[in-house]
PDB file of C-alpha atoms in Angstrom:
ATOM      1  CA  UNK A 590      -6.046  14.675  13.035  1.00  0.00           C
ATOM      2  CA  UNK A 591      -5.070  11.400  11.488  1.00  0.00           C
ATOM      3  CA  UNK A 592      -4.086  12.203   7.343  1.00  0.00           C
ATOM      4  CA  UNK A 593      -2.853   9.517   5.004  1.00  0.00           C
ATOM      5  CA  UNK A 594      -1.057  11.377   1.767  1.00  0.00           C
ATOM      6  CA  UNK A 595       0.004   9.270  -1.097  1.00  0.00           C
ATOM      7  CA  UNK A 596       1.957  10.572  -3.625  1.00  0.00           C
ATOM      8  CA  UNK A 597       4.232   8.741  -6.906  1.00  0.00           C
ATOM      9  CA  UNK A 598       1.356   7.840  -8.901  1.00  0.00           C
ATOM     10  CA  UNK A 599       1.444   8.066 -12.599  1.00  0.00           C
ATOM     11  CA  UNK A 600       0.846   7.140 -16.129  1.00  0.00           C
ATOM     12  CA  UNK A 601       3.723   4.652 -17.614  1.00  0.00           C
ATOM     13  CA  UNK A 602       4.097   2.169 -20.606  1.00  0.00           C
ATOM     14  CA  UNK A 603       4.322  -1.572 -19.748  1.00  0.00           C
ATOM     15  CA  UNK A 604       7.707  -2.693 -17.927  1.00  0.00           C
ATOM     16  CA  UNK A 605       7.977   0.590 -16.299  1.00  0.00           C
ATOM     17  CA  UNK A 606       8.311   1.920 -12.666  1.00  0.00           C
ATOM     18  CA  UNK A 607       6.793   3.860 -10.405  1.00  0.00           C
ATOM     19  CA  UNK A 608       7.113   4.260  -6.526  1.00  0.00           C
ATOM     20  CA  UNK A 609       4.201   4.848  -4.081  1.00  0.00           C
ATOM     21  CA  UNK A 610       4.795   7.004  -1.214  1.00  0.00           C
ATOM     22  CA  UNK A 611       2.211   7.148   1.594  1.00  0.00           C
ATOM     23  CA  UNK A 612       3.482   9.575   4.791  1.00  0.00           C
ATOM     24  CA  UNK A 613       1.058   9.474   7.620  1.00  0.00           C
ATOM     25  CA  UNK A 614       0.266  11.885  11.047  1.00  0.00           C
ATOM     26  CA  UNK A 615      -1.637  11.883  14.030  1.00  0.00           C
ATOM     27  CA  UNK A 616      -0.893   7.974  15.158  1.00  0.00           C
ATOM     28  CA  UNK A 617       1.556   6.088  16.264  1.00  0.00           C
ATOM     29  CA  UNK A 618       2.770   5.272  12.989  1.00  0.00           C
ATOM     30  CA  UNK A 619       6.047   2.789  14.131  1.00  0.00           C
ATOM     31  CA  UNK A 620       3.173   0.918  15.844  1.00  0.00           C
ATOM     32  CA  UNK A 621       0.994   0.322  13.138  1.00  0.00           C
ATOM     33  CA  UNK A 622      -0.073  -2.202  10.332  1.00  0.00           C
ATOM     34  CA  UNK A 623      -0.091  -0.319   6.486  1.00  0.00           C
ATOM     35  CA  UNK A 624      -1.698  -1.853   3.849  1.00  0.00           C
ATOM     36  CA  UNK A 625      -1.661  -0.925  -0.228  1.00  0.00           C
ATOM     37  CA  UNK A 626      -5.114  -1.750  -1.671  1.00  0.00           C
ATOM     38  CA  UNK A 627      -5.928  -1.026  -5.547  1.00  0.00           C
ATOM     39  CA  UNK A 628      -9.110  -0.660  -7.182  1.00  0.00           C
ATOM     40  CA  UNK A 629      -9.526  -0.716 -10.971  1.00  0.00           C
ATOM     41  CA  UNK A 630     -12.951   0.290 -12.632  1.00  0.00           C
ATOM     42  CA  UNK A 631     -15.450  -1.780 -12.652  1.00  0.00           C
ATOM     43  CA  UNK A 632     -13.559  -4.469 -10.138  1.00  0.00           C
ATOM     44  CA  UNK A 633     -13.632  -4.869  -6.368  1.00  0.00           C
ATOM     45  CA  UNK A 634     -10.809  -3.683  -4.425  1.00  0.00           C
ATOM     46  CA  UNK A 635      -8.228  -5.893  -3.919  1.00  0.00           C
ATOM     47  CA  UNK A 636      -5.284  -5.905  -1.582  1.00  0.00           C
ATOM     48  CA  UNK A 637      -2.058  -5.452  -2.892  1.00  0.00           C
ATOM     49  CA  UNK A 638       0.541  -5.780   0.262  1.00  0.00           C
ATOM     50  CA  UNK A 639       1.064  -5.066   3.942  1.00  0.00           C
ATOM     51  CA  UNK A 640       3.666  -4.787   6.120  1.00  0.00           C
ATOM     52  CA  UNK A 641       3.362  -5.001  10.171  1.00  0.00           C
ATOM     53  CA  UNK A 642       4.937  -3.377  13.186  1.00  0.00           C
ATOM     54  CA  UNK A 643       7.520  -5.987  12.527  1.00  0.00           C
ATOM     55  CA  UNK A 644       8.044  -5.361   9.157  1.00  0.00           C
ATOM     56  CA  UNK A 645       6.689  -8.533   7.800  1.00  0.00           C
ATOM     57  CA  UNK A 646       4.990  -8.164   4.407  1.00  0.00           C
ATOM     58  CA  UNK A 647       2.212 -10.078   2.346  1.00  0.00           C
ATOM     59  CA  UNK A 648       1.860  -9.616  -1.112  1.00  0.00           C
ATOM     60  CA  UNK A 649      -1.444 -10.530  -3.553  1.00  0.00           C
ATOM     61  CA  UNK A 650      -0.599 -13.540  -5.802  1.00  0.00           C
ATOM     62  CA  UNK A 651      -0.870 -10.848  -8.766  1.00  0.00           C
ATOM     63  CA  UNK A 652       2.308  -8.574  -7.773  1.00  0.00           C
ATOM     64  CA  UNK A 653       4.179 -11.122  -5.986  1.00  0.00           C
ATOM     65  CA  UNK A 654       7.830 -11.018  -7.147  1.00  0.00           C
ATOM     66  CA  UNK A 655       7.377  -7.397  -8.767  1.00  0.00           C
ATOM     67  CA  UNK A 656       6.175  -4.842  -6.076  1.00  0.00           C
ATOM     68  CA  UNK A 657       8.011  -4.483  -2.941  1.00  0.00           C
ATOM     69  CA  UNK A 658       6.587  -2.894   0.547  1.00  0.00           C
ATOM     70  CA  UNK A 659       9.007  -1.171   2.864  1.00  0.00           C
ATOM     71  CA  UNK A 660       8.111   1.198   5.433  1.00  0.00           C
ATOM     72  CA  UNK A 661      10.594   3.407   7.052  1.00  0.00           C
ATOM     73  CA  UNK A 662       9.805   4.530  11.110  1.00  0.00           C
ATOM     74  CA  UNK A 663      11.580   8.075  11.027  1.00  0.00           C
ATOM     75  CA  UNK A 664       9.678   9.354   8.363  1.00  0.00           C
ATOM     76  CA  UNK A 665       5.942   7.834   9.142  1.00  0.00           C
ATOM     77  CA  UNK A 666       6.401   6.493   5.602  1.00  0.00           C
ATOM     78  CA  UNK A 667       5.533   3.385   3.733  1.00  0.00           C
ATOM     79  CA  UNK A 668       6.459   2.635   0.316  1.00  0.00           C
ATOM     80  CA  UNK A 669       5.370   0.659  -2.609  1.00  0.00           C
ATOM     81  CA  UNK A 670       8.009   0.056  -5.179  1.00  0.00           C
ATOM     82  CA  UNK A 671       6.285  -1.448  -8.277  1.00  0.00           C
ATOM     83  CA  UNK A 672       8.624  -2.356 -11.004  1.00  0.00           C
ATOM     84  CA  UNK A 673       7.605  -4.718 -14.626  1.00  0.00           C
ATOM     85  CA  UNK A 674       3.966  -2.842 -14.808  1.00  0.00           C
ATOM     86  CA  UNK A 675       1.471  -4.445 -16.171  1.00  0.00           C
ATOM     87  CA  UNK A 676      -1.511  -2.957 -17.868  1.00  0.00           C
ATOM     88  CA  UNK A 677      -3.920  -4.941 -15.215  1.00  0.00           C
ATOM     89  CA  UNK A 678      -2.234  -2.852 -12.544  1.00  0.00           C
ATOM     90  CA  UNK A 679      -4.322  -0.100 -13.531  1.00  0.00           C
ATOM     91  CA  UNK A 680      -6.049   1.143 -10.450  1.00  0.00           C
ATOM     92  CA  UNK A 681      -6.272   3.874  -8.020  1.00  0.00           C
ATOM     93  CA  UNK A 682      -4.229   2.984  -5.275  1.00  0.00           C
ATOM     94  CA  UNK A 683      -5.583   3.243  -1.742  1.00  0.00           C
ATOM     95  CA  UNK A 684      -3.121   3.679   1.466  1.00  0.00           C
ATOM     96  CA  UNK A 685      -4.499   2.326   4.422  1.00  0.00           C
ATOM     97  CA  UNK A 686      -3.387   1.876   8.265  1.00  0.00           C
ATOM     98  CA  UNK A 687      -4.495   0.097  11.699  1.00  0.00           C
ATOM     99  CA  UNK A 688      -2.798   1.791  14.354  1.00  0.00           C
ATOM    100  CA  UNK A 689      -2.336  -1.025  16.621  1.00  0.00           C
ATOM    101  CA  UNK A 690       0.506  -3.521  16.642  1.00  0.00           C
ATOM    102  CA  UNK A 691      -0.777  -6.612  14.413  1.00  0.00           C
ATOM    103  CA  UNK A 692       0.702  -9.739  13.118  1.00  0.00           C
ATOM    104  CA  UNK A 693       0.908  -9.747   9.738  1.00  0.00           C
ATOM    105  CA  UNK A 694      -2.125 -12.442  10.000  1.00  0.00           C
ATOM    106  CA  UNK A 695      -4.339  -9.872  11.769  1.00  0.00           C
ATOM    107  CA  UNK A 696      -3.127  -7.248   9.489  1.00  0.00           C
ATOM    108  CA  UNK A 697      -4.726  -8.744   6.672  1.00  0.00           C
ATOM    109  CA  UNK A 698      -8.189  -9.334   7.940  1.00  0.00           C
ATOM    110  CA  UNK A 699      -7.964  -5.805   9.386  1.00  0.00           C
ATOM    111  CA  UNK A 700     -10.780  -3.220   8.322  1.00  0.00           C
ATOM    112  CA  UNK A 701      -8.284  -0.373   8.846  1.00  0.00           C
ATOM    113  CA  UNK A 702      -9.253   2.581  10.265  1.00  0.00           C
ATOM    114  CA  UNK A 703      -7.743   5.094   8.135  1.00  0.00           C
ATOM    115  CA  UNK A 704      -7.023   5.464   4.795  1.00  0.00           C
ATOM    116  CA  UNK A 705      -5.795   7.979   2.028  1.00  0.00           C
ATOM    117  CA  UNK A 706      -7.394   9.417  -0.834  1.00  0.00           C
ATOM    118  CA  UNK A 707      -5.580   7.398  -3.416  1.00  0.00           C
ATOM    119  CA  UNK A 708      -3.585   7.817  -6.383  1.00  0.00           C
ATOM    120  CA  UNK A 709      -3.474   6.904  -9.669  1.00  0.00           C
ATOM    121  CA  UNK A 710      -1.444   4.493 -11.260  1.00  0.00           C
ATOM    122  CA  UNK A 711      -1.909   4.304 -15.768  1.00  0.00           C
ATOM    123  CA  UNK A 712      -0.225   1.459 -17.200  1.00  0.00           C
ATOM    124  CA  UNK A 713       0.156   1.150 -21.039  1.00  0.00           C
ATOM    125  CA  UNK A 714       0.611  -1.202 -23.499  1.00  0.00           C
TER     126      UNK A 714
END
């Protein structure tokens, strides 16, 4: 059975931290493409980052510069390390995966197959 658990989500003021953990089972995960997506009320989901098989990452113009991606093989773990906040990064935050071995360009047009149940991230002024 393929699960996606994320976990680090949280309420914080404006500047703060937080880091998004997403450990996944039942694929291939070292082979994979994982994606962060983000969905605030009211607004379409957006992308946030990805990383391939290669460890190549995009990031959304919005985050660019303050959230980092990493993803670490051993533990079937990708990460989203989101430092200077923002109240517009309010959002549930979706983990999502494509088991097969993209380029970071077929990554992002992927409809991944699985995803996680989300958790959510409060920012406040």
């Amino acid at each position: 059975v393929v699960q996606l658990m994320e976990s680090g989500g949280g309420a914080v003021q404006a500047g703060g931290s937080l880091r998004l953990s997403c450990t996944a089972s039942g694929f291939t995960y070292s082979r994979s493409c994982m994606s962060w997506y983000r969905q605030a009320p009211g607004k379409e989901q957006e992308l946030v980052s990805a990383i391939s098989s290669d460890e190549t990452s995009y990031y959304a113009d919005s985050v660019r510069g303050r959230f980092t991606m990493s993803r670490d093989n051993d533990k079937s773990t990708s990460y989203l390390q989101m430092n200077g906040l923002k109240p517009d990064d309010t959002a549930v935050y979706y983990c999502a995966a494509d088991d097969r071995p993209l380029s970071i360009e077929d990554c992002l047009g992927s409809p991944d197959n699985y995803w996680g149940q989300g958790t959510q991230v409060t920012v406040s002024s």
